[in-house]
Amino acid sequence: MKITLLSGRTFDINADLGFDMKIVYSARSRRLTLRIDRKDRMAVLTVPKYCSRKKAVSFVESHQDWVLDNLKKIPEFKNFQNHDKITLFGHEYTIEHSPIRGNTRLDKKNNILYVSGGIEFLHRRVKDFIKKIALKEFTVRSQETAEKIGKKVHNVFIKDTKSRWASCSTLNNINYSWRLALAPEFVIRYIVAHEVSHLKHQDHSAHFWALVEYLEEDADKGREWLTENGQQLYIYK
Ligand SMILES: [Zn+2]
């Protein structure tokens, strides 16, 4: 792999490290750092402005075991499977493959998510269904929450972003990751309160956080959960 430093020099790390690595250049950082990107399952090396090839390579090599150990600890990505239990907007459902019983749908009384079609498409169908439900739920919740502060949400979109859980644009559009549908109810309430609060404050100021707490009293709990357990939502592909 070829690395171009900010100073214009280039060098290669072609040692067989046994893992994938992403290189980030940083004019601000003073030293080499290595971290694990759990979502992409790779190491991330931050290279400061003035750094020799030799130094970077030996730094990575000396941390090889640490990286491999940490990558091993990340649970494997999996597909949704028949009989899996999943939580959708706070309710637990069991996935039941049901090829001949009409559309993919929720049986709320019996807590079953019936999935139609061939078994080979089950993962795809469950994911599509969750996105559909997420769009409906997040739209309603966002509009209702916005009303409380005299604001209107223009559009809600469901995305598959890895870098952030949700975002709010200056056009009053809110994007949510479909994975949030699998999070506990209080986490969902927190994220909605957070994004809706951005309709009023486009920053993370004290005013902003006060509004989040006004809209959702368990906001702290939701935020902590995402920091500590958010990774769980990435188990499914
Ligand atoms: Zn924010």
mmCIF file of C-alpha atoms in Angstrom, residues 80-84 94-105 112-123 125-126:
data_model
loop_
_atom_site.group_PDB
_atom_site.id
_atom_site.type_symbol
_atom_site.label_atom_id
_atom_site.label_comp_id
_atom_site.label_asym_id
_atom_site.label_seq_id
_atom_site.Cartn_x
_atom_site.Cartn_y
_atom_site.Cartn_z
ATOM 1 C CA PHE A 80 -31.090 -12.179 9.429
ATOM 2 C CA GLN A 81 -32.157 -15.785 9.756
ATOM 3 C CA ASN A 82 -35.333 -17.721 10.235
ATOM 4 C CA HIS A 83 -36.294 -17.813 13.962
ATOM 5 C CA ASP A 84 -33.965 -14.947 14.899
ATOM 6 C CA THR A 94 -39.408 -13.705 16.049
ATOM 7 C CA ILE A 95 -38.678 -14.008 12.348
ATOM 8 C CA GLU A 96 -40.827 -16.703 10.759
ATOM 9 C CA HIS A 97 -40.264 -17.633 7.153
ATOM 10 C CA SER A 98 -43.682 -18.020 5.588
ATOM 11 C CA PRO A 99 -43.328 -18.419 1.824
ATOM 12 C CA ILE A 100 -47.000 -18.825 0.995
ATOM 13 C CA ARG A 101 -48.676 -16.461 3.435
ATOM 14 C CA GLY A 102 -48.852 -13.197 1.554
ATOM 15 C CA ASN A 103 -46.647 -10.193 2.228
ATOM 16 C CA THR A 104 -43.907 -9.744 4.744
ATOM 17 C CA ARG A 105 -45.710 -8.356 7.765
ATOM 18 C CA ILE A 112 -43.979 -12.590 14.827
ATOM 19 C CA LEU A 113 -42.433 -11.068 11.744
ATOM 20 C CA TYR A 114 -43.669 -13.184 8.851
ATOM 21 C CA VAL A 115 -41.350 -13.108 5.884
ATOM 22 C CA SER A 116 -42.600 -14.143 2.471
ATOM 23 C CA GLY A 117 -40.643 -15.316 -0.584
ATOM 24 C CA GLY A 118 -37.793 -17.771 -0.988
ATOM 25 C CA ILE A 119 -35.605 -18.478 2.036
ATOM 26 C CA GLU A 120 -32.550 -17.294 0.082
ATOM 27 C CA PHE A 121 -34.066 -13.795 0.038
ATOM 28 C CA LEU A 122 -34.995 -13.740 3.722
ATOM 29 C CA HIS A 123 -32.174 -11.460 4.865
ATOM 30 C CA ARG A 125 -36.576 -8.976 2.766
ATOM 31 C CA VAL A 126 -36.210 -8.487 6.498
#
